[in-house]
Short mmCIF file of C-alpha atoms and ligand atoms in Angstrom, two decimals:
data_model
loop_
_atom_site.label_atom_id
_atom_site.label_comp_id
_atom_site.label_asym_id
_atom_site.label_seq_id
_atom_site.Cartn_x
_atom_site.Cartn_y
_atom_site.Cartn_z
CA UNK A 1 -6.16 55.77 48.64
CA UNK A 2 -2.53 56.71 49.13
CA UNK A 3 -2.08 53.72 51.42
CA UNK A 4 -2.79 51.30 48.61
CA UNK A 5 0.00 52.87 46.59
CA UNK A 6 2.43 52.65 49.46
CA UNK A 7 1.27 49.89 51.77
CA UNK A 8 4.25 49.98 54.09
CA UNK A 9 5.07 53.61 54.88
CA UNK A 10 7.41 52.83 57.74
CA UNK A 11 11.04 53.05 58.66
CA UNK A 12 13.04 50.24 60.20
CA UNK A 13 11.99 49.57 63.81
CA UNK A 14 14.52 50.46 66.48
CA UNK A 15 13.72 47.47 68.68
CA UNK A 16 12.06 44.14 68.02
CA UNK A 17 9.51 42.69 70.43
CA UNK A 18 9.30 38.91 70.33
CA UNK A 19 5.71 37.67 70.54
CA UNK A 20 6.72 34.05 69.93
CA UNK A 21 6.63 31.62 72.87
CA UNK A 22 10.29 31.88 73.77
CA UNK A 23 13.01 32.83 73.45
CA UNK A 24 11.72 36.08 74.86
CA UNK A 25 12.71 39.74 74.64
CA UNK A 26 15.23 40.20 77.45
CA UNK A 27 15.18 42.82 80.17
CA UNK A 28 18.26 45.05 80.41
CA UNK A 29 19.15 43.30 83.67
CA UNK A 30 19.11 39.81 82.22
CA UNK A 31 21.04 40.95 79.16
CA UNK A 32 23.67 42.58 81.38
CA UNK A 33 24.10 39.27 83.24
CA UNK A 34 25.42 37.79 79.99
CA UNK A 35 28.47 40.02 80.50
CA UNK A 36 29.48 38.46 83.82
CA UNK A 37 33.16 37.42 83.85
CA UNK A 38 34.16 34.07 82.37
CA UNK A 39 33.79 31.27 84.89
CA UNK A 40 35.00 27.68 85.12
CA UNK A 41 32.26 25.28 86.18
CA UNK A 42 34.64 23.56 88.62
CA UNK A 43 35.12 26.76 90.65
CA UNK A 44 33.35 27.70 93.86
CA UNK A 45 31.71 30.71 92.16
CA UNK A 46 29.91 28.41 89.75
CA UNK A 47 28.72 26.18 92.59
CA UNK A 48 27.31 29.26 94.34
CA UNK A 49 25.53 30.30 91.15
CA UNK A 50 24.11 26.81 90.64
CA UNK A 51 22.94 26.61 94.27
CA UNK A 52 21.15 29.94 93.96
CA UNK A 53 19.37 28.94 90.74
CA UNK A 54 18.26 25.64 92.30
CA UNK A 55 17.06 27.34 95.47
CA UNK A 56 15.21 30.07 93.59
CA UNK A 57 13.50 27.59 91.26
CA UNK A 58 11.99 25.77 94.25
CA UNK A 59 11.06 29.12 95.82
CA UNK A 60 8.98 30.06 92.76
CA UNK A 61 6.37 27.56 94.01
CA UNK A 62 7.41 27.60 97.67
CA UNK A 63 8.59 23.97 97.58
CA UNK A 64 10.36 22.31 100.49
CA UNK A 65 13.97 21.41 99.49
CA UNK A 66 13.86 18.37 101.77
CA UNK A 67 11.14 16.88 99.53
CA UNK A 68 11.81 18.48 96.15
CA UNK A 69 14.91 19.03 94.02
CA UNK A 70 15.43 21.42 91.13
CA UNK A 71 17.66 19.52 88.69
CA UNK A 72 19.38 21.76 86.15
CA UNK A 73 20.28 20.57 82.66
CA UNK A 74 21.90 22.07 79.61
CA UNK A 75 19.42 21.94 76.74
CA UNK A 76 16.07 23.18 75.48
CA UNK A 77 12.68 22.44 77.00
CA UNK A 78 12.52 19.16 75.09
CA UNK A 79 15.65 17.97 76.93
CA UNK A 80 13.83 18.56 80.22
CA UNK A 81 10.78 16.63 78.94
CA UNK A 82 12.99 13.77 77.79
CA UNK A 83 15.01 13.71 81.03
CA UNK A 84 11.79 13.62 83.06
CA UNK A 85 10.09 10.84 81.10
CA UNK A 86 13.18 8.68 80.57
CA UNK A 87 14.57 8.99 84.12
CA UNK A 88 11.52 8.50 86.32
CA UNK A 89 9.47 5.61 84.95
CA UNK A 90 11.05 2.39 86.28
CA UNK A 91 11.48 -0.67 84.06
CA UNK A 92 8.44 -2.25 85.73
CA UNK A 93 6.37 0.92 85.33
CA UNK A 94 4.11 2.18 82.58
CA UNK A 95 2.97 5.55 81.37
CA UNK A 96 -0.35 7.06 80.32
CA UNK A 97 0.11 10.06 78.04
CA UNK A 98 -2.48 12.76 77.45
CA UNK A 99 -2.22 14.28 73.97
CA UNK A 100 -4.07 17.32 72.63
CA UNK A 101 -1.30 19.07 70.74
CA UNK A 102 2.28 18.89 69.52
CA UNK A 103 3.84 18.69 72.98
CA UNK A 104 1.57 15.93 74.31
CA UNK A 105 2.41 13.95 71.18
CA UNK A 106 6.09 14.69 71.81
CA UNK A 107 5.79 13.10 75.28
CA UNK A 108 4.51 9.92 73.59
CA UNK A 109 7.34 10.07 71.06
CA UNK A 110 9.86 10.24 73.89
CA UNK A 111 8.21 7.21 75.54
CA UNK A 112 8.43 5.31 72.24
CA UNK A 113 12.10 6.18 71.70
CA UNK A 114 13.01 5.05 75.22
CA UNK A 115 10.92 1.92 74.83
CA UNK A 116 8.57 2.65 77.75
CA UNK A 117 5.29 0.80 78.05
CA UNK A 118 2.82 3.60 77.36
CA UNK A 119 -0.76 4.26 76.30
CA UNK A 120 -1.89 7.54 74.79
CA UNK A 121 -5.18 9.30 75.37
CA UNK A 122 -5.32 10.97 72.00
CA UNK A 123 -7.46 14.06 71.41
CA UNK A 124 -7.42 16.42 68.43
CA UNK A 125 -5.17 19.48 68.75
CA UNK A 126 -6.94 22.12 70.79
CA UNK A 127 -9.65 19.75 72.08
CA UNK A 128 -10.51 19.56 75.76
CA UNK A 129 -9.63 16.50 77.85
CA UNK A 130 -12.72 14.71 79.19
CA UNK A 131 -12.03 13.59 82.75
CA UNK A 132 -13.95 10.31 82.32
CA UNK A 133 -11.53 9.33 79.53
CA UNK A 134 -8.60 10.06 81.83
CA UNK A 135 -10.05 7.96 84.65
CA UNK A 136 -10.87 5.13 82.23
CA UNK A 137 -7.22 5.12 81.14
CA UNK A 138 -6.01 5.19 84.75
CA UNK A 139 -8.31 2.33 85.71
CA UNK A 140 -7.17 -0.01 82.95
CA UNK A 141 -5.40 -3.13 84.00
CA UNK A 142 -2.51 -3.07 84.56
CA UNK A 143 -2.84 0.42 85.97
CA UNK A 144 -0.21 2.90 84.71
CA UNK A 145 2.30 4.02 87.32
CA UNK A 146 2.67 7.49 85.79
CA UNK A 147 0.71 9.92 83.66
CA UNK A 148 2.43 12.50 81.45
CA UNK A 149 0.52 15.61 80.44
CA UNK A 150 1.18 19.13 79.18
CA UNK A 151 0.02 22.00 81.38
CA UNK A 152 -0.12 24.78 78.80
CA UNK A 153 -0.39 23.21 75.31
CA UNK A 154 1.46 25.88 73.37
CA UNK A 155 0.24 24.42 70.06
CA UNK A 156 -3.08 26.17 70.62
CA UNK A 157 -2.78 28.10 73.90
CA UNK A 158 -5.07 25.70 75.77
CA UNK A 159 -4.47 25.43 79.51
CA UNK A 160 -5.20 21.82 80.40
CA UNK A 161 -7.20 21.06 83.59
CA UNK A 162 -4.35 19.61 85.64
CA UNK A 163 -6.12 20.18 88.97
CA UNK A 164 -8.81 17.64 87.97
CA UNK A 165 -6.50 15.24 86.12
CA UNK A 166 -4.00 15.41 88.98
CA UNK A 167 -6.63 14.72 91.65
CA UNK A 168 -7.69 11.56 89.75
CA UNK A 169 -4.03 10.50 89.61
CA UNK A 170 -3.39 11.27 93.26
CA UNK A 171 -6.44 9.18 94.30
CA UNK A 172 -4.93 6.23 92.42
CA UNK A 173 -1.33 6.81 93.45
CA UNK A 174 -0.30 7.53 89.84
CA UNK A 175 2.56 10.02 89.57
CA UNK A 176 2.00 13.06 87.33
CA UNK A 177 4.86 14.03 85.00
CA UNK A 178 3.96 17.56 83.96
CA UNK A 179 5.31 19.43 80.96
CA UNK A 180 5.29 22.90 82.49
CA UNK A 181 7.68 24.33 79.92
CA UNK A 182 5.36 27.18 78.88
CA UNK A 183 3.60 27.71 82.22
CA UNK A 184 6.30 27.46 84.91
CA UNK A 185 6.59 30.88 86.51
CA UNK A 186 3.32 32.34 85.21
CA UNK A 187 0.51 29.90 86.07
CA UNK A 188 -0.24 28.48 89.51
CA UNK A 189 0.97 24.87 89.89
CA UNK A 190 -0.16 23.02 93.03
CA UNK A 191 2.64 20.46 93.26
CA UNK A 192 1.27 18.63 96.29
CA UNK A 193 -2.43 18.94 95.52
CA UNK A 194 -2.09 17.84 91.90
CA UNK A 195 -0.11 14.72 92.75
CA UNK A 196 2.92 15.94 90.81
CA UNK A 197 5.99 13.74 90.73
CA UNK A 198 7.98 15.99 88.40
CA UNK A 199 7.59 19.12 86.30
CA UNK A 200 9.76 20.00 83.29
CA UNK A 201 10.59 23.64 82.61
CA UNK A 202 12.93 25.99 80.79
CA UNK A 203 14.59 29.32 81.55
CA UNK A 204 13.56 31.10 78.37
CA UNK A 205 9.77 31.18 78.46
CA UNK A 206 7.76 32.53 81.41
CA UNK A 207 10.90 32.98 83.54
CA UNK A 208 12.41 35.41 80.98
CA UNK A 209 15.94 33.93 80.90
CA UNK A 210 17.95 32.93 77.83
CA UNK A 211 17.91 29.53 76.06
CA UNK A 212 20.37 26.93 77.35
CA UNK A 213 19.14 26.14 80.86
CA UNK A 214 16.35 23.58 81.23
CA UNK A 215 15.27 21.97 84.49
CA UNK A 216 13.07 19.38 86.12
CA UNK A 217 11.50 19.92 89.53
CA UNK A 218 11.29 16.42 90.97
CA UNK A 219 10.24 14.72 94.18
CA UNK A 220 13.47 13.42 95.64
CA UNK A 221 11.87 10.08 96.49
CA UNK A 222 10.97 9.56 92.80
CA UNK A 223 14.61 9.51 91.63
CA UNK A 224 15.76 5.98 90.87
CA UNK A 225 18.77 4.79 92.90
CA UNK A 226 22.26 4.81 91.33
CA UNK A 227 22.20 1.00 91.25
CA UNK A 228 19.63 1.15 88.39
CA UNK A 229 21.27 1.59 84.97
CA UNK A 230 19.67 4.69 83.44
CA UNK A 231 18.10 4.72 79.95
CA UNK A 232 20.19 7.75 79.07
CA UNK A 233 23.53 9.11 80.22
CA UNK A 234 23.46 12.85 79.57
CA UNK A 235 19.77 13.26 80.44
CA UNK A 236 19.61 11.10 83.55
CA UNK A 237 18.06 13.19 86.33
CA UNK A 238 19.58 11.08 89.11
CA UNK A 239 23.09 11.64 87.72
CA UNK A 240 22.60 15.41 87.49
CA UNK A 241 20.85 15.68 90.84
CA UNK A 242 23.42 13.73 92.84
CA UNK A 243 26.25 15.85 91.40
CA UNK A 244 24.39 19.12 91.97
CA UNK A 245 23.54 18.15 95.55
CA UNK A 246 27.26 18.05 96.23
CA UNK A 247 27.84 21.40 94.43
CA UNK A 248 29.20 19.65 91.36
CA UNK A 249 28.06 18.98 87.81
CA UNK A 250 28.55 15.76 85.82
CA UNK A 251 29.07 17.54 82.49
CA UNK A 252 29.74 21.10 81.36
CA UNK A 253 26.69 23.24 82.17
CA UNK A 254 25.61 26.35 80.19
CA UNK A 255 27.48 28.75 82.49
CA UNK A 256 26.64 31.99 80.69
CA UNK A 257 22.96 31.12 80.41
CA UNK A 258 23.04 30.24 84.13
CA UNK A 259 24.10 33.82 84.94
CA UNK A 260 21.12 35.09 82.96
CA UNK A 261 18.84 32.53 84.65
CA UNK A 262 19.69 33.65 88.17
CA UNK A 263 19.11 37.28 87.25
CA UNK A 264 15.77 36.40 85.65
CA UNK A 265 14.75 34.52 88.80
CA UNK A 266 15.71 37.47 91.02
CA UNK A 267 13.66 39.76 88.82
CA UNK A 268 10.72 37.32 88.89
CA UNK A 269 10.77 37.24 92.71
CA UNK A 270 11.17 41.02 93.06
CA UNK A 271 8.23 41.61 90.74
CA UNK A 272 6.00 39.51 93.00
CA UNK A 273 6.39 35.94 91.75
CA UNK A 274 3.95 33.75 89.85
CA UNK A 275 0.72 35.61 90.57
CA UNK A 276 2.23 38.97 89.66
CA UNK A 277 3.61 37.60 86.42
CA UNK A 278 0.30 35.97 85.63
CA UNK A 279 -1.52 39.27 86.28
CA UNK A 280 0.89 41.09 84.01
CA UNK A 281 0.39 38.59 81.19
CA UNK A 282 -3.36 38.74 81.68
CA UNK A 283 -3.32 42.53 81.24
CA UNK A 284 -1.24 42.16 78.09
CA UNK A 285 -3.43 39.37 76.69
CA UNK A 286 -6.47 41.55 77.33
CA UNK A 287 -4.99 44.50 75.41
CA UNK A 288 -4.40 42.21 72.42
CA UNK A 289 -7.82 40.53 72.67
CA UNK A 290 -9.72 43.80 72.97
CA UNK A 291 -7.86 45.30 70.00
CA UNK A 292 -8.22 42.21 67.83
CA UNK A 293 -11.91 41.75 68.65
CA UNK A 294 -12.58 45.40 67.78
CA UNK A 295 -11.11 44.57 64.36
CA UNK A 296 -13.45 41.59 64.06
CA UNK A 297 -10.77 38.96 64.66
CA UNK A 298 -11.65 35.75 66.49
CA UNK A 299 -9.62 33.59 68.88
CA UNK A 300 -9.32 29.83 68.37
CA UNK A 301 -10.30 29.10 71.99
CA UNK A 302 -12.40 30.89 74.59
CA UNK A 303 -10.62 33.03 77.19
CA UNK A 304 -11.55 30.60 79.99
CA UNK A 305 -9.85 27.74 78.12
CA UNK A 306 -6.70 29.68 77.32
CA UNK A 307 -3.47 30.42 79.09
CA UNK A 308 -2.57 34.03 79.69
CA UNK A 309 0.85 33.49 78.09
CA UNK A 310 -0.23 32.66 74.52
CA UNK A 311 -3.36 32.66 72.38
CA UNK A 312 -4.11 31.48 68.86
CA UNK A 313 -6.02 33.88 66.60
CA UNK A 314 -7.72 33.11 63.31
CA UNK A 315 -5.93 34.72 60.41
CA UNK A 316 -7.99 37.68 59.17
CA UNK A 317 -9.83 36.87 55.92
CA UNK A 318 -7.72 37.56 52.85
CA UNK A 319 -4.45 37.85 54.77
CA UNK A 320 -1.83 35.09 54.61
CA UNK A 321 0.34 34.27 57.59
CA UNK A 322 3.44 35.19 55.61
CA UNK A 323 2.11 38.64 54.73
CA UNK A 324 1.02 39.26 58.32
CA UNK A 325 4.31 38.04 59.77
CA UNK A 326 6.46 40.00 57.34
CA UNK A 327 4.46 43.21 57.70
CA UNK A 328 4.64 42.96 61.49
CA UNK A 329 8.33 42.13 61.47
CA UNK A 330 9.02 45.28 59.46
CA UNK A 331 7.19 47.14 62.23
CA UNK A 332 9.24 45.51 64.99
CA UNK A 333 7.06 42.59 66.11
CA UNK A 334 7.65 38.86 65.65
CA UNK A 335 4.51 36.68 65.80
CA UNK A 336 4.40 32.90 65.55
CA UNK A 337 2.84 30.58 62.96
CA UNK A 338 0.35 27.86 63.70
CA UNK A 339 1.75 24.30 63.57
CA UNK A 340 0.73 21.51 61.20
CA UNK A 341 -2.79 21.80 59.86
CA UNK A 342 -3.33 24.97 61.90
CA UNK A 343 -0.61 26.81 59.94
CA UNK A 344 -3.08 28.05 57.30
CA UNK A 345 -5.78 28.94 59.82
CA UNK A 346 -4.24 30.65 62.82
CA UNK A 347 -1.30 32.63 64.10
CA UNK A 348 -0.07 32.79 67.67
CA UNK A 349 0.69 35.71 69.94
CA UNK A 350 2.68 35.12 73.13
CA UNK A 351 3.06 37.90 75.68
CA UNK A 352 6.06 36.52 77.58
CA UNK A 353 9.18 38.61 78.07
CA UNK A 354 10.11 42.22 78.58
CA UNK A 355 7.58 44.64 77.07
CA UNK A 356 5.29 47.43 78.15
CA UNK A 357 1.53 47.68 77.73
CA UNK A 358 2.24 50.50 75.26
CA UNK A 359 4.20 48.08 73.08
CA UNK A 360 1.11 45.89 72.79
CA UNK A 361 -1.08 48.86 71.93
CA UNK A 362 1.40 49.65 69.12
CA UNK A 363 1.29 45.98 68.12
CA UNK A 364 -2.49 46.01 67.80
CA UNK A 365 -2.28 49.13 65.60
CA UNK A 366 0.44 47.48 63.52
CA UNK A 367 -1.80 44.45 62.92
CA UNK A 368 -4.57 46.84 61.81
CA UNK A 369 -2.19 48.53 59.37
CA UNK A 370 -0.92 45.28 57.89
CA UNK A 371 -4.42 43.87 57.49
CA UNK A 372 -5.65 47.09 55.86
CA UNK A 373 -2.71 47.26 53.46
CA UNK A 374 -3.06 43.60 52.48
CA UNK A 375 -6.75 44.06 51.78
CA UNK A 376 -6.05 47.25 49.84
CA UNK A 377 -3.69 45.31 47.57
CA UNK A 378 -6.18 42.50 47.03
CA UNK A 379 -9.37 44.53 46.76
CA UNK A 380 -8.62 47.94 45.27
CA UNK A 381 -11.35 50.42 46.14
CA UNK A 382 -13.74 51.10 43.25
CA UNK A 383 -12.74 54.32 41.55
CA UNK A 384 -15.02 57.27 42.49
CA UNK A 385 -16.06 57.79 38.85
CA UNK A 386 -17.53 54.29 38.38
C1 PLP B 401 8.41 25.28 74.05
C2 PLP B 401 7.82 24.06 74.64
C3 PLP B 401 8.57 22.87 74.79
C4 PLP B 401 10.00 22.71 74.42
O1 PLP B 401 10.47 23.34 73.34
P1 PLP B 401 12.03 23.51 73.04
O2 PLP B 401 12.00 24.06 71.66
O3 PLP B 401 12.66 22.20 73.16
O4 PLP B 401 12.55 24.49 74.08
C5 PLP B 401 7.95 21.82 75.43
N1 PLP B 401 6.70 21.89 75.84
C6 PLP B 401 5.96 22.99 75.72
C7 PLP B 401 4.57 23.00 76.27
C8 PLP B 401 6.49 24.12 75.11
O5 PLP B 401 5.77 25.24 74.99
#
């Protein structure tokens, strides 16, 4: 076939769609916000911007500002995780950590680095989290004061059962420290019902902002008083929160990214908030799943176990990740590799960011083309004369 001779009969794409889990493809509005005039962070205009971002972050989940604070930080999602874990567990406290992927293990690593008393509940990547193992960990003596867990484990796409884990914590008065970095803005989070003390997030995943702004939503009564020497200076939530409450900032914030963040939050609210974004992702995920399953491709996890924002798919037989990635990139789509031992087995497709359903239909066709051309190279069709 002609295709086998010329496996990549395409021109350069005009626009690239990012299907990695952040940073995301920006909307025109958010990109335009990057062109706001230069601004000093000690000016009133910056304080107004910061106030609006903080107010809008709480409004995403309808949280009462008398009880909750949105604390803004400069950094990636990991900075928010580290600020949350290192700032909120008191010296007399201890932490249980649920691990079933890279990010749960990262929470434990942070606890180790900051010398917190902590006990992991270790599960293989992608495995479910049995509730009886969580309650056994919570009922150990001495009982942990906090439990850290990832909401959407982006390693595999598994959405962990925080409603059940959180209820067990709430019953025991154990504070939940949630890594919501890849779910905040697109999955329901019941802050009160799930016993949440704090939730770490970032602007550049489901909220569709740019990298640079991270944040922790925290119960005000969980912040340690200024008389306690913090474990960290630049990531101490109390330090940031007290300054932001008085319209200040302790250190230079990512001003330009903050402009993009406020625009992304306005867009999120105008589009209908969390449930609307979730519905949009679900439609996108369904277009990908239907197309892939028609081609005989299989997901790593069942739909009911998965987030709507990202799913892992088994690499089609005979196609390496590199070939798939490179072929798709030439066609204007960036997919994401599996991590660790999963790198040879799966690839990941996130549907966060600015894109249309038609883009995903083109993406599915592009995957079909790349798979067909790879197989044509490896298994040339028998010649008609043989
Ligand atoms: C992306 C992500 C992070 C943080 O990643 P950064 O590269 O530091 O932004 C943390 N937790 C989860 C669940 C994530 O998906």
